[in-house]
Coordinates of C-alpha atoms and ligand atoms in Angstrom, one line a residue:
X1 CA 0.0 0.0 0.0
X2 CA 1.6 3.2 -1.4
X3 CA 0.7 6.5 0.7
X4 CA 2.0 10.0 -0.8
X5 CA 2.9 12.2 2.4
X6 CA 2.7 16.1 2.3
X7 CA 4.4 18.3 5.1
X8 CA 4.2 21.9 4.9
X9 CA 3.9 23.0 8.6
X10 CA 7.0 24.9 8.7
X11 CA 9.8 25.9 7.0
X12 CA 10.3 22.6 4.6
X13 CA 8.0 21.7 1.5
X14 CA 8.2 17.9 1.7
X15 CA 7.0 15.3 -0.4
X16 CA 7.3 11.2 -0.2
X17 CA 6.0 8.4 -0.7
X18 CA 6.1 4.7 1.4
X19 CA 5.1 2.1 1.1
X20 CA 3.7 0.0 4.0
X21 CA 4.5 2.3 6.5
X22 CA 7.7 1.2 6.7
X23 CA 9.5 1.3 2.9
X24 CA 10.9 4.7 1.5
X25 CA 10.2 5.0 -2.4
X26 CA 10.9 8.5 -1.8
X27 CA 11.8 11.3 0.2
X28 CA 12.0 14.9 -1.6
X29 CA 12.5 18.0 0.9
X30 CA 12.8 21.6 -0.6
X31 CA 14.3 23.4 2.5
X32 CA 13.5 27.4 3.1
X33 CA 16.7 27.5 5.5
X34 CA 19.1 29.8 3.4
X35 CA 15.8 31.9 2.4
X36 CA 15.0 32.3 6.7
X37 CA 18.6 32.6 7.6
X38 CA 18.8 36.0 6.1
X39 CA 16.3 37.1 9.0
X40 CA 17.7 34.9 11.9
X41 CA 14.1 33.0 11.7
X42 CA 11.2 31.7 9.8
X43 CA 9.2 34.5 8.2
X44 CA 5.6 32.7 8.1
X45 CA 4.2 34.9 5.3
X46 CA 7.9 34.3 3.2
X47 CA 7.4 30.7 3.8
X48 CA 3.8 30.2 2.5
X49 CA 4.6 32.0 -0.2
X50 CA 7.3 29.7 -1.0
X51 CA 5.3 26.4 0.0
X52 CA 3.2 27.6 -3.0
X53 CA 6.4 27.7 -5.5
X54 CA 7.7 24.4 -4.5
X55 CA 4.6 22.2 -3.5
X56 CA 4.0 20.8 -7.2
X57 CA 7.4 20.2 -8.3
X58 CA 7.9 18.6 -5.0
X59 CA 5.2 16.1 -5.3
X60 CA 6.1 15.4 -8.9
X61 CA 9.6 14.9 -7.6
X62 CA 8.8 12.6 -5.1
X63 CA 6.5 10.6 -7.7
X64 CA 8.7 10.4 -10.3
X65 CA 11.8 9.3 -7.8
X66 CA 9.3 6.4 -6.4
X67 CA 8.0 5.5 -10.6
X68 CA 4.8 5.8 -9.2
X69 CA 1.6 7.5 -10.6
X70 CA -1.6 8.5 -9.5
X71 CA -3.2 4.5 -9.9
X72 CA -0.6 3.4 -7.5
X73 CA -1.3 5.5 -4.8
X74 CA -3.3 3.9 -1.9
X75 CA -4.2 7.5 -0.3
X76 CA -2.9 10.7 0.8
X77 CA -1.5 11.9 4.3
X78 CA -0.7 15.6 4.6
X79 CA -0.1 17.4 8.1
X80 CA -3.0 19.5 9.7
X81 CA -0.7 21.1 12.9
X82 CA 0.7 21.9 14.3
X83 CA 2.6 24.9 12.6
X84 CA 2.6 28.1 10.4
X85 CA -1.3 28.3 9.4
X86 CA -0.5 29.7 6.3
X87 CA 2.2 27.5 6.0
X88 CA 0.2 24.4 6.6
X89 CA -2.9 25.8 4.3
X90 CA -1.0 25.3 1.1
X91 CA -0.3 21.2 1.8
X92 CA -4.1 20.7 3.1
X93 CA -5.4 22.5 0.4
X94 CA -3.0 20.6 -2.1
X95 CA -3.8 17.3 -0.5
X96 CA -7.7 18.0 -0.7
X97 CA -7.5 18.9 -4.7
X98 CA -5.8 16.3 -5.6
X99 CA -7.7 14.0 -3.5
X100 CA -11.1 15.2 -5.5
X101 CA -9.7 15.1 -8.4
X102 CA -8.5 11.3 -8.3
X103 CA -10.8 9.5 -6.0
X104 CA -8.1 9.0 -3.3
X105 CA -8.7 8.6 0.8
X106 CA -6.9 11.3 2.5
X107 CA -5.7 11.6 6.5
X108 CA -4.7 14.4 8.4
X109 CA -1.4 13.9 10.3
X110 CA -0.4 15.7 13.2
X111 CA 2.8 16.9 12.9
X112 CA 4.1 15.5 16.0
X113 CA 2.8 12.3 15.7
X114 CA 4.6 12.0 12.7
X115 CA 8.0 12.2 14.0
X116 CA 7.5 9.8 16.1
X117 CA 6.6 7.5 13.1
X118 CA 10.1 8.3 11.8
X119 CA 10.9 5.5 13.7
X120 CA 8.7 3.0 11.7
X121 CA 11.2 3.9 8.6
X122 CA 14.3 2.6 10.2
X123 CA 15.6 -1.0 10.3
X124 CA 13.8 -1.2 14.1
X125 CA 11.9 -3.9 15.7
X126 CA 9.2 -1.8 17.6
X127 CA 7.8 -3.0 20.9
X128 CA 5.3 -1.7 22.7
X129 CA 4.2 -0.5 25.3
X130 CA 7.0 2.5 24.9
X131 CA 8.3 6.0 25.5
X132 CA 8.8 8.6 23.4
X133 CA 10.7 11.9 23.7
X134 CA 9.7 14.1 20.8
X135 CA 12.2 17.5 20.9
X136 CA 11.6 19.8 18.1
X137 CA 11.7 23.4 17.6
X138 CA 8.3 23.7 18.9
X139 CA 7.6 21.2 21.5
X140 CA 9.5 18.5 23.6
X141 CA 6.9 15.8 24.6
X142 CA 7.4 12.8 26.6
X143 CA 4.8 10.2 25.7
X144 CA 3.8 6.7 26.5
X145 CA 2.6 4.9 23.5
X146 CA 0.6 2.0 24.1
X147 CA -0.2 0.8 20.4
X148 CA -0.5 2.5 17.2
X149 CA -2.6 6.0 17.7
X150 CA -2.7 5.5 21.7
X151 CA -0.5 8.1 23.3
X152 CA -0.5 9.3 27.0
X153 CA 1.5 12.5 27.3
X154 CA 3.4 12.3 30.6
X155 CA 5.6 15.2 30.2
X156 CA 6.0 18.5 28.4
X157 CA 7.9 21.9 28.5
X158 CA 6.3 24.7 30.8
X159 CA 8.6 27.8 28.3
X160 CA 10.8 26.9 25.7
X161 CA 10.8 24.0 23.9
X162 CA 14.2 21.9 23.6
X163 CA 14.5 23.1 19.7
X164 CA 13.8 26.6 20.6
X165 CA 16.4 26.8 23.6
X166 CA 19.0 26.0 21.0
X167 CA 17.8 28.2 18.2
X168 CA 17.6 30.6 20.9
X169 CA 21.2 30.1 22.5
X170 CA 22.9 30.4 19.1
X171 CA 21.5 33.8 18.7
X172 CA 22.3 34.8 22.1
X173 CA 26.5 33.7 21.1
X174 CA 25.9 34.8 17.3
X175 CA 25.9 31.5 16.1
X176 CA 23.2 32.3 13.1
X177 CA 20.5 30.2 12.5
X178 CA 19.3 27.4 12.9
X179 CA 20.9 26.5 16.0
X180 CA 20.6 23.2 17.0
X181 CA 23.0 22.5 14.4
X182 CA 25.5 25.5 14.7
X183 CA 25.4 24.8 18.6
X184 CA 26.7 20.9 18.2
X185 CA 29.2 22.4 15.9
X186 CA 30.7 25.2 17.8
X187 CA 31.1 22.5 21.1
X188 CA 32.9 19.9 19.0
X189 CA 35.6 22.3 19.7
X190 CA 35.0 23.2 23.5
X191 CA 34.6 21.5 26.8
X192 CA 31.8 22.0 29.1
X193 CA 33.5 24.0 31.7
X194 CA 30.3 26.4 32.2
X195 CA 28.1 26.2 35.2
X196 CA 24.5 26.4 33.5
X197 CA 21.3 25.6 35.7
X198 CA 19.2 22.4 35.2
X199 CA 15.7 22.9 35.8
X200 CA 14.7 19.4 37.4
X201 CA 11.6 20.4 38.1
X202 CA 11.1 17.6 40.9
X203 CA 7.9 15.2 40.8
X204 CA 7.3 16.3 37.2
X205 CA 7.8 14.9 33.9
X206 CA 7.6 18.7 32.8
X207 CA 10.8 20.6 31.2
X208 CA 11.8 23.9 31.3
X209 CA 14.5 25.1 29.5
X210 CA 13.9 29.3 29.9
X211 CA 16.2 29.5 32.9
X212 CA 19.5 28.3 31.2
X213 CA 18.8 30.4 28.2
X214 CA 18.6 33.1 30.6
X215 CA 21.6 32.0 32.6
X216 CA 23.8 32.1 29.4
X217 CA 22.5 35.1 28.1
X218 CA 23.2 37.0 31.7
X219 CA 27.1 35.1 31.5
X220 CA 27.3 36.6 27.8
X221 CA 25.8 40.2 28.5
X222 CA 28.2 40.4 31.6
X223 CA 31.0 39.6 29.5
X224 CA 31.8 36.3 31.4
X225 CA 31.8 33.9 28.2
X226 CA 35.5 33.5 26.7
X227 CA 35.2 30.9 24.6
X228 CA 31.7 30.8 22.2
X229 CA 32.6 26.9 22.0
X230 CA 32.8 26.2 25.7
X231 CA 29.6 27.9 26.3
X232 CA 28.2 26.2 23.5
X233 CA 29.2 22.9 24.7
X234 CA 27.8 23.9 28.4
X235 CA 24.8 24.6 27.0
X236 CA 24.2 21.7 25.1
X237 CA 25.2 19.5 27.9
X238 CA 22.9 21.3 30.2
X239 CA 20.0 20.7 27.9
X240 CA 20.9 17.4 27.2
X241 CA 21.6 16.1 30.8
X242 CA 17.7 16.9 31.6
X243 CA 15.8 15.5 28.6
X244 CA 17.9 12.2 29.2
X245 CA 17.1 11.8 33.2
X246 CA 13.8 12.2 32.7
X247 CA 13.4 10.4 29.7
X248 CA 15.2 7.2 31.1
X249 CA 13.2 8.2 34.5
X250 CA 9.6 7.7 33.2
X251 CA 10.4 4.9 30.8
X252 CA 11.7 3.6 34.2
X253 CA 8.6 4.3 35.9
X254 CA 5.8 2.9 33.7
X255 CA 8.0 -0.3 32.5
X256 CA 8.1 -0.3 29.2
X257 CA 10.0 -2.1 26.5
X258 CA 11.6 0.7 24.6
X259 CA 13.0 4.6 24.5
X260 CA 11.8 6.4 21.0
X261 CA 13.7 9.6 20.1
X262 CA 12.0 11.8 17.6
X263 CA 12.1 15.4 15.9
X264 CA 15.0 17.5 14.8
X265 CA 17.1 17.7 18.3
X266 CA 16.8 14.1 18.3
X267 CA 19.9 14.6 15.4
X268 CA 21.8 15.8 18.2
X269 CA 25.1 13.1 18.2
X270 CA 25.6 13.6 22.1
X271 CA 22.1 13.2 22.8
X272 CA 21.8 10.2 20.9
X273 CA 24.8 8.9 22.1
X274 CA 23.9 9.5 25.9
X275 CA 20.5 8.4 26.1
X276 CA 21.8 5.0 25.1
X277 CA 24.6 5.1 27.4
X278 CA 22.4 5.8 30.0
X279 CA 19.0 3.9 29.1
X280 CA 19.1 0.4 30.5
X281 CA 16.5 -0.3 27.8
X282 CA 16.8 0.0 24.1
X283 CA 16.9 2.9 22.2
X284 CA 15.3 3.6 18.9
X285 CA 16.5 6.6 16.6
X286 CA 16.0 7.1 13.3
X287 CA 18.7 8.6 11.1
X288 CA 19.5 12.4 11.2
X289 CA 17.7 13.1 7.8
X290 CA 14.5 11.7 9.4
X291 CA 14.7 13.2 12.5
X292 CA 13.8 16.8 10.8
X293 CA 10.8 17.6 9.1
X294 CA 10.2 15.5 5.9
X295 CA 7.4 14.0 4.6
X296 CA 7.7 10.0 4.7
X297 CA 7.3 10.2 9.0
X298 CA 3.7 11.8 7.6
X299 CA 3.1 9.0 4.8
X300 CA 4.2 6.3 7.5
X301 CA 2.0 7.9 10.1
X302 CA -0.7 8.1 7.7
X303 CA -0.7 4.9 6.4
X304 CA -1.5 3.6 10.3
X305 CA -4.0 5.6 10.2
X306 CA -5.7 4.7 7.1
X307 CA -5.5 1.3 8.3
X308 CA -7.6 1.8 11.1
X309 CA -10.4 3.5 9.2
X310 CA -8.9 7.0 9.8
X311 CA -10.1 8.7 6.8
X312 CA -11.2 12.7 6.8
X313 CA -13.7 14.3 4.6
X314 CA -12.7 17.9 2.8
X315 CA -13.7 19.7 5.0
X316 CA -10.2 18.8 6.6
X317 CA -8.7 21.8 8.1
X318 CA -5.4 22.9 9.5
X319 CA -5.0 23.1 13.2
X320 CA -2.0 25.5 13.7
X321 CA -1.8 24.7 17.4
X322 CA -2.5 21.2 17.4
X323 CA -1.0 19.2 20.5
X324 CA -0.8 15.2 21.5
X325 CA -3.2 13.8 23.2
Ligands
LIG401 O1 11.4 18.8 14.0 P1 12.1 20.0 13.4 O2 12.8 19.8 12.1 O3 11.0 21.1 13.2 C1 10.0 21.3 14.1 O4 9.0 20.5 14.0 O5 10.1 22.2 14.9 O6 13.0 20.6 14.5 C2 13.7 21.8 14.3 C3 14.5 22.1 15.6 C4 15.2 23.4 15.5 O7 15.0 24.1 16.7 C5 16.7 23.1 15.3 O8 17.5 24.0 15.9 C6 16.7 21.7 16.1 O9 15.5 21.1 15.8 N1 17.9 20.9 15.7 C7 18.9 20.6 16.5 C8 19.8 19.9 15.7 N2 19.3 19.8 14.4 C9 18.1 20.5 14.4 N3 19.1 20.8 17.8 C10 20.2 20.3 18.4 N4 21.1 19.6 17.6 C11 21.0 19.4 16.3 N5 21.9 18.7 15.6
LIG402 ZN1 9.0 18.9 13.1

């Protein structure tokens, strides 16, 4: 079964298509970085307005690249939220024309729920019941997945979201954008010799990462920072430190079989790398290109979904502040 996946939420125009849930045919991502770099962030009206430019040749792209045509698709999975609503507007409204026009089903994907599905792409052997921690520029979610669509969120962040801290540090040391990566770059070449504040938050499952933004932006503004890589590195590790206790914590705590990691911090190297050192269960990670946004997590996502009767009608709208549930 052959599912063409549409993700427009943010600052990528994805296309791709899978098959079974599990199978790349094909995996096309127009990124908008160098376009929102100029600005030191996404510009929602500049990136609708390029999600209309690319959308088509994207999805012919990612059609062509998989030799498939219109017959052989099974149905259509395009993300609703959350995200940019203009941003998202241009893949629904793609997803719903196209699924008129040839007869297809279509689902609407939430965004989040999708990157955990990443994980269905890679060579894994997925057990449930499990825990996920999904970090991405917009949220960092811990949640216990019982079975395909049944999530509990245990956890979430009261400020900033894992994602954003980073984005948001890089600025603060002039790092440019975006800054998960130019943070992991920068502390390749320092040690983490900075004090930064962990915000344990005790008895919760909750993050917070506002105070060490603050923390480094106060060491910065007072002059204290030396070396942009050891801060870097300090920073990261602080971060890091947090969303691995509590991630190895609750997986701990509700016995499960398996650690998921999911959304674009989860291409971090150290925390891959320390999560698994420290998980006495096994972790699951999907490679670095599938971490960030891309469009086979929504066609895998979509194609459980379809499965279980998930279909929507076209009145299927965009829910720019979508959350788990
Ligand atoms: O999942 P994603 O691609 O988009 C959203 O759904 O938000 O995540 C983007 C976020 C950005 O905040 C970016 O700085 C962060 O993921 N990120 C990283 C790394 N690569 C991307 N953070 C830390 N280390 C990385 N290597
Ligand atoms: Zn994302």
């Amino acid at each position: 079964m052959k599912i063409l996946g549409i993700e427009t939420s943010c600052d990528e125009t994805a296309a791709a298509v899978v098959e079974d849930g599990t199978r790349i045919l094909s995996n096309q991502i127009a990124s908008q970085v160098e376009i929102h770099a100029r600005y030191g962030g996404i510009v929602p009206e500049v990136a609708s307005r390029q999600h209309i430019l690319s959308i088509i040749p994207i999805i012919e792209q990612a059609m062509a690249e998989a030799e498939v045509t219109w017959r052989d698709l099974a149905g259509i999975a395009v993300t609703i939220g959350p995200g940019l609503a203009g941003s998202l507007l241009v893949g629904v409204n793609v997803a719903k024309v196209v699924a008129l026009a040839r007869g297809l089903p279509i689902t609407g994907v939430n965004h989040l729920e999708g990157h955990i599905y990443a994980n269905w792409l890679a060579d894994h052997n997925i057990d449930f019941p499990l825990v996920c921690l999904i970090v991405s520029g917009g949220h960092s979610d811990l949640v216990l997945m019982r079975g395909h669509g049944d999530y509990v969120v245990l956890g979430r962040t009261r400020d900033d979201a894992a994602g954003e801290a980073f984005d948001k540090a890089a600025r603060i040391l002039g790092l440019g954008y975006p800054g998960g990566p130019a943070i992991e770059q920068a502390a390749r070449a320092g040690t983490a010799s900075i004090q930064l504040p962990r915000a344990w938050l005790k008895g919760s499952s909750d993050f917070s990462f506002s105070g060490v933004k603050t923390a480094l932006l106060r060491l910065v503004d007072g002059g204290k920072v030396s070396s942009v890589a050891d801060a870097a590195a300090s920073f990261q590790e602080a971060v890091i430190d947090v969303l691995v206790a509590k991630a190895v914590a609750v997986a701990k705590e509700h016995r499960v079989k398996q650690i998921l990691l999911a959304g674009g911090v989860a291409s971090n190297e150290l925390l891959r790398d320390w999560l698994v050192k420290n998980s006495p269960l096994p972790v699951l990670v999907p490679e670095p290109v599938l971490c960030t946004d891309n469009a086979a997590m929504i066609a895998a996502c979509g194609y459980y979904r379809l499965q279980a009767g998930k279909t929507d009608g076209l009145d299927l709208d965009v829910v720019p502040s979508l959350k788990m549930t």
